[in-house]
């Protein structure tokens, strides 16, 4: 039997390379699209898609060609990367900049890193299969998946703190190529020269052996954390510049949950349901407060978002591991389903939601998916009473009461500020959700109802009278009237305002108004300049002084 050291090293190095190229290439693409916060979300969808393709490539290739013959093909393709891999972005990407952002990002990534990413995505599964067929024992190769995620986490942690500050893009690519060459060397030490076992080639039989409900549960338990990953990244980079550090923190948390749950001893994952029942209400209230633009310190805001992601991911992945296939011949099928759930979750949060909603609705939708996944995963006999129509009715009344009716009643009897009342309602919402979280069916139903109601609630509590609201891949824009002025809001930042009455319609009201230094210069009697050139932000506000 080959030493486990080489299998550990090959899996670790391959995953490190896979997750190093992600921030490198994404950072190169970001300036081409005006720094949109959804560039990284779209990149995540691409990475998840190619992770799925890589798993399918490993799953089908080994069963059609056999492990050893497929190993020869794979090693040959690994060498071919040196002839096709060209990460230079600028000179070939300009022709795609007029395309819709997701399509342009997909094509650029496909042309530049498609092949190496596909091969590296398949690496962990291929090495695990090599480990399984190279030994006569029944040792499970699942522990190597934890090693794979450890390599991924180190790659993500090292990039913003070590790689990016010390090396320019050219040096980063050169270092990546050198490490990639060492990976091929490690592969030769793991190569299954004389397989001791074979994987079953009967694909249909393997799928039939695995219960179809179990496969469905795998899918939803992997889809919910992936959807929450992209949603969390969206919500924390929405008003904060989308820099690699803020991309990597949620992805690192997501990978950490895989490391902790796929290790040989699962540990706390078996009791994660306790934390899960608490964190779904926390996530719902967190989203409600973010909709109200209630200011929290950035560090606290990010901490809450990452805590919700960690506990949901830990619980879902822990349940996923507890339901993994009993026989190693279904190993690649298991990972294919995980990858399918991942791409679907990322696609919903990163592509679909920005097109169909004008708010960050993907976040509460992710929480709904997580609760629904647990409702599917836990047998009915372990859950409390099944849902009836009258129970559905009372849950609906409770949500509407706590979110809509109660604030209105309180505002009649108390002189609280509007947002203070809704903070109180958020607390009440948390209590309601926690009380019904004993039943995951109840919890998932209530979260779905909240997803439906939140856009309506956000419109009611929003500042002023809404004139227009829309979302694109660069943000959420809202135009509203308040106190005789019209405002333009992007995220939580007011970018401009204008008086509505005709007499003051051209008077500067926001930036550079008459009491600012620039306004004092323009309104001064000593100001005599007739020819003025302006460039940069605020030109329109300054020109208003000349009206």
Tab-separated table of C-alpha atoms in Angstrom, residues 345-520:
chain	number	residue	atom	x	y	z
A	345	UNK	CA	-27.681	27.284	-4.752
A	346	UNK	CA	-25.068	29.659	-6.172
A	347	UNK	CA	-27.046	30.134	-9.389
A	348	UNK	CA	-30.211	31.072	-7.499
A	349	UNK	CA	-28.461	33.629	-5.266
A	350	UNK	CA	-25.960	34.971	-7.778
A	351	UNK	CA	-27.880	35.052	-11.070
A	352	UNK	CA	-31.627	34.482	-10.638
A	353	UNK	CA	-32.401	36.662	-7.617
A	354	UNK	CA	-30.748	39.855	-8.942
A	355	UNK	CA	-32.941	39.519	-12.045
A	356	UNK	CA	-36.302	38.786	-10.414
A	357	UNK	CA	-36.251	40.874	-7.213
A	358	UNK	CA	-35.342	44.440	-6.283
A	359	UNK	CA	-34.078	43.543	-2.791
A	360	UNK	CA	-31.564	41.132	-1.261
A	361	UNK	CA	-34.281	38.514	-0.987
A	362	UNK	CA	-31.819	35.699	-1.646
A	363	UNK	CA	-30.769	35.870	2.021
A	364	UNK	CA	-34.075	34.900	3.696
A	365	UNK	CA	-34.690	32.496	0.797
A	366	UNK	CA	-31.436	30.713	1.721
A	367	UNK	CA	-32.662	30.365	5.300
A	368	UNK	CA	-35.913	28.906	3.997
A	369	UNK	CA	-33.946	26.364	1.929
A	370	UNK	CA	-31.935	25.356	5.009
A	371	UNK	CA	-35.054	24.807	7.114
A	372	UNK	CA	-36.711	22.886	4.256
A	373	UNK	CA	-33.609	20.698	3.848
A	374	UNK	CA	-33.780	19.698	7.513
A	375	UNK	CA	-37.492	19.051	7.209
A	376	UNK	CA	-36.682	16.575	4.415
A	377	UNK	CA	-33.701	15.043	6.183
A	378	UNK	CA	-35.426	14.232	9.466
A	379	UNK	CA	-37.950	11.374	9.343
A	380	UNK	CA	-41.488	12.423	10.168
A	381	UNK	CA	-41.614	10.298	13.275
A	382	UNK	CA	-38.740	12.339	14.742
A	383	UNK	CA	-40.491	15.607	14.054
A	384	UNK	CA	-43.536	16.984	15.863
A	385	UNK	CA	-47.113	17.012	14.578
A	386	UNK	CA	-47.612	17.206	10.817
A	387	UNK	CA	-48.935	20.455	9.390
A	388	UNK	CA	-52.640	21.051	8.961
A	389	UNK	CA	-54.395	23.925	7.220
A	390	UNK	CA	-55.449	25.516	10.510
A	391	UNK	CA	-51.840	25.431	11.740
A	392	UNK	CA	-50.725	27.097	8.535
A	393	UNK	CA	-53.413	29.720	9.055
A	394	UNK	CA	-52.311	30.550	12.609
A	395	UNK	CA	-48.631	30.733	11.656
A	396	UNK	CA	-49.521	33.170	8.863
A	397	UNK	CA	-51.549	35.303	11.260
A	398	UNK	CA	-48.672	35.335	13.727
A	399	UNK	CA	-46.133	36.551	11.168
A	400	UNK	CA	-48.457	39.252	9.841
A	401	UNK	CA	-49.284	40.389	13.390
A	402	UNK	CA	-45.690	40.684	14.564
A	403	UNK	CA	-44.414	42.384	11.413
A	404	UNK	CA	-47.295	44.625	10.367
A	405	UNK	CA	-50.164	45.014	12.829
A	406	UNK	CA	-48.174	45.313	16.066
A	407	UNK	CA	-45.962	48.257	14.914
A	408	UNK	CA	-49.063	50.171	13.825
A	409	UNK	CA	-50.799	49.662	17.175
A	410	UNK	CA	-47.708	50.666	19.141
A	411	UNK	CA	-47.272	53.832	17.097
A	412	UNK	CA	-50.760	54.964	18.201
A	413	UNK	CA	-50.093	54.668	21.930
A	414	UNK	CA	-46.383	55.437	22.098
A	415	UNK	CA	-44.264	58.193	20.575
A	416	UNK	CA	-41.513	55.844	19.449
A	417	UNK	CA	-39.616	56.440	16.266
A	418	UNK	CA	-40.759	54.249	13.412
A	419	UNK	CA	-37.591	52.183	13.306
A	420	UNK	CA	-37.597	51.661	17.057
A	421	UNK	CA	-41.009	50.049	16.722
A	422	UNK	CA	-39.700	47.706	14.051
A	423	UNK	CA	-36.726	46.787	16.201
A	424	UNK	CA	-39.285	45.707	18.786
A	425	UNK	CA	-41.106	43.784	16.058
A	426	UNK	CA	-37.833	42.105	15.104
A	427	UNK	CA	-37.463	40.884	18.677
A	428	UNK	CA	-41.025	39.578	18.595
A	429	UNK	CA	-40.331	37.863	15.267
A	430	UNK	CA	-37.313	36.126	16.800
A	431	UNK	CA	-39.426	34.813	19.689
A	432	UNK	CA	-42.094	33.575	17.270
A	433	UNK	CA	-39.619	31.732	15.060
A	434	UNK	CA	-37.790	30.221	18.011
A	435	UNK	CA	-41.041	28.934	19.502
A	436	UNK	CA	-42.024	27.113	16.312
A	437	UNK	CA	-38.516	25.861	15.477
A	438	UNK	CA	-39.245	22.564	17.235
A	439	UNK	CA	-40.789	21.563	13.912
A	440	UNK	CA	-38.608	22.073	10.860
A	441	UNK	CA	-41.747	21.875	8.722
A	442	UNK	CA	-43.239	24.768	10.653
A	443	UNK	CA	-39.978	26.679	10.473
A	444	UNK	CA	-39.562	26.219	6.711
A	445	UNK	CA	-43.171	27.221	6.055
A	446	UNK	CA	-42.818	30.366	8.164
A	447	UNK	CA	-39.550	31.337	6.461
A	448	UNK	CA	-41.229	30.952	3.068
A	449	UNK	CA	-44.013	33.245	4.246
A	450	UNK	CA	-41.432	35.786	5.413
A	451	UNK	CA	-39.721	35.647	2.008
A	452	UNK	CA	-43.069	36.530	0.414
A	453	UNK	CA	-43.880	39.315	2.924
A	454	UNK	CA	-40.464	41.001	3.265
A	455	UNK	CA	-40.563	43.038	0.011
A	456	UNK	CA	-43.946	44.403	1.045
A	457	UNK	CA	-42.713	45.196	4.559
A	458	UNK	CA	-39.586	46.880	3.198
A	459	UNK	CA	-41.761	49.104	0.992
A	460	UNK	CA	-43.940	50.097	3.960
A	461	UNK	CA	-41.110	51.026	6.315
A	462	UNK	CA	-38.830	52.595	3.717
A	463	UNK	CA	-38.071	56.289	4.052
A	464	UNK	CA	-40.377	58.632	2.138
A	465	UNK	CA	-42.742	57.907	-0.725
A	466	UNK	CA	-41.234	55.499	-3.235
A	467	UNK	CA	-41.076	56.700	-6.847
A	468	UNK	CA	-38.948	53.991	-8.452
A	469	UNK	CA	-36.890	51.013	-7.335
A	470	UNK	CA	-34.848	48.560	-9.360
A	471	UNK	CA	-31.908	46.207	-9.060
A	472	UNK	CA	-29.168	45.308	-11.508
A	473	UNK	CA	-25.741	43.715	-11.245
A	474	UNK	CA	-24.284	46.940	-9.823
A	475	UNK	CA	-26.657	47.417	-6.926
A	476	UNK	CA	-30.152	48.329	-5.749
A	477	UNK	CA	-31.371	51.807	-6.634
A	478	UNK	CA	-34.292	53.608	-5.011
A	479	UNK	CA	-35.800	57.006	-5.866
A	480	UNK	CA	-38.188	58.429	-3.271
A	481	UNK	CA	-39.756	61.749	-2.188
A	482	UNK	CA	-39.460	63.072	1.360
A	483	UNK	CA	-39.982	66.509	2.911
A	484	UNK	CA	-40.268	68.289	-0.435
A	485	UNK	CA	-37.145	66.692	-1.941
A	486	UNK	CA	-36.452	63.785	-4.274
A	487	UNK	CA	-33.650	61.414	-3.244
A	488	UNK	CA	-31.518	58.889	-5.127
A	489	UNK	CA	-30.358	56.060	-2.882
A	490	UNK	CA	-27.914	53.319	-3.865
A	491	UNK	CA	-27.834	50.657	-1.199
A	492	UNK	CA	-27.824	52.680	2.012
A	493	UNK	CA	-25.938	55.639	0.501
A	494	UNK	CA	-27.793	58.772	-0.672
A	495	UNK	CA	-26.120	59.854	-3.896
A	496	UNK	CA	-28.175	62.961	-4.621
A	497	UNK	CA	-31.284	64.967	-3.853
A	498	UNK	CA	-33.266	67.754	-5.485
A	499	UNK	CA	-36.045	70.135	-4.425
A	500	UNK	CA	-39.426	69.393	-5.973
A	501	UNK	CA	-40.802	72.942	-6.146
A	502	UNK	CA	-40.009	74.823	-9.361
A	503	UNK	CA	-38.441	77.834	-7.613
A	504	UNK	CA	-35.693	75.776	-5.968
A	505	UNK	CA	-35.478	72.852	-8.389
A	506	UNK	CA	-31.933	73.785	-9.461
A	507	UNK	CA	-30.685	74.852	-6.014
A	508	UNK	CA	-27.892	72.593	-4.702
A	509	UNK	CA	-29.325	70.520	-1.874
A	510	UNK	CA	-26.857	67.690	-1.353
A	511	UNK	CA	-23.177	67.823	-2.137
A	512	UNK	CA	-21.555	71.307	-2.427
A	513	UNK	CA	-24.625	73.244	-1.274
A	514	UNK	CA	-24.257	76.935	-0.482
A	515	UNK	CA	-22.888	76.482	3.062
A	516	UNK	CA	-19.982	74.260	1.954
A	517	UNK	CA	-16.583	75.773	1.019
A	518	UNK	CA	-17.200	75.147	-2.682
A	519	UNK	CA	-20.686	76.657	-2.417
A	520	UNK	CA	-19.342	79.751	-0.625
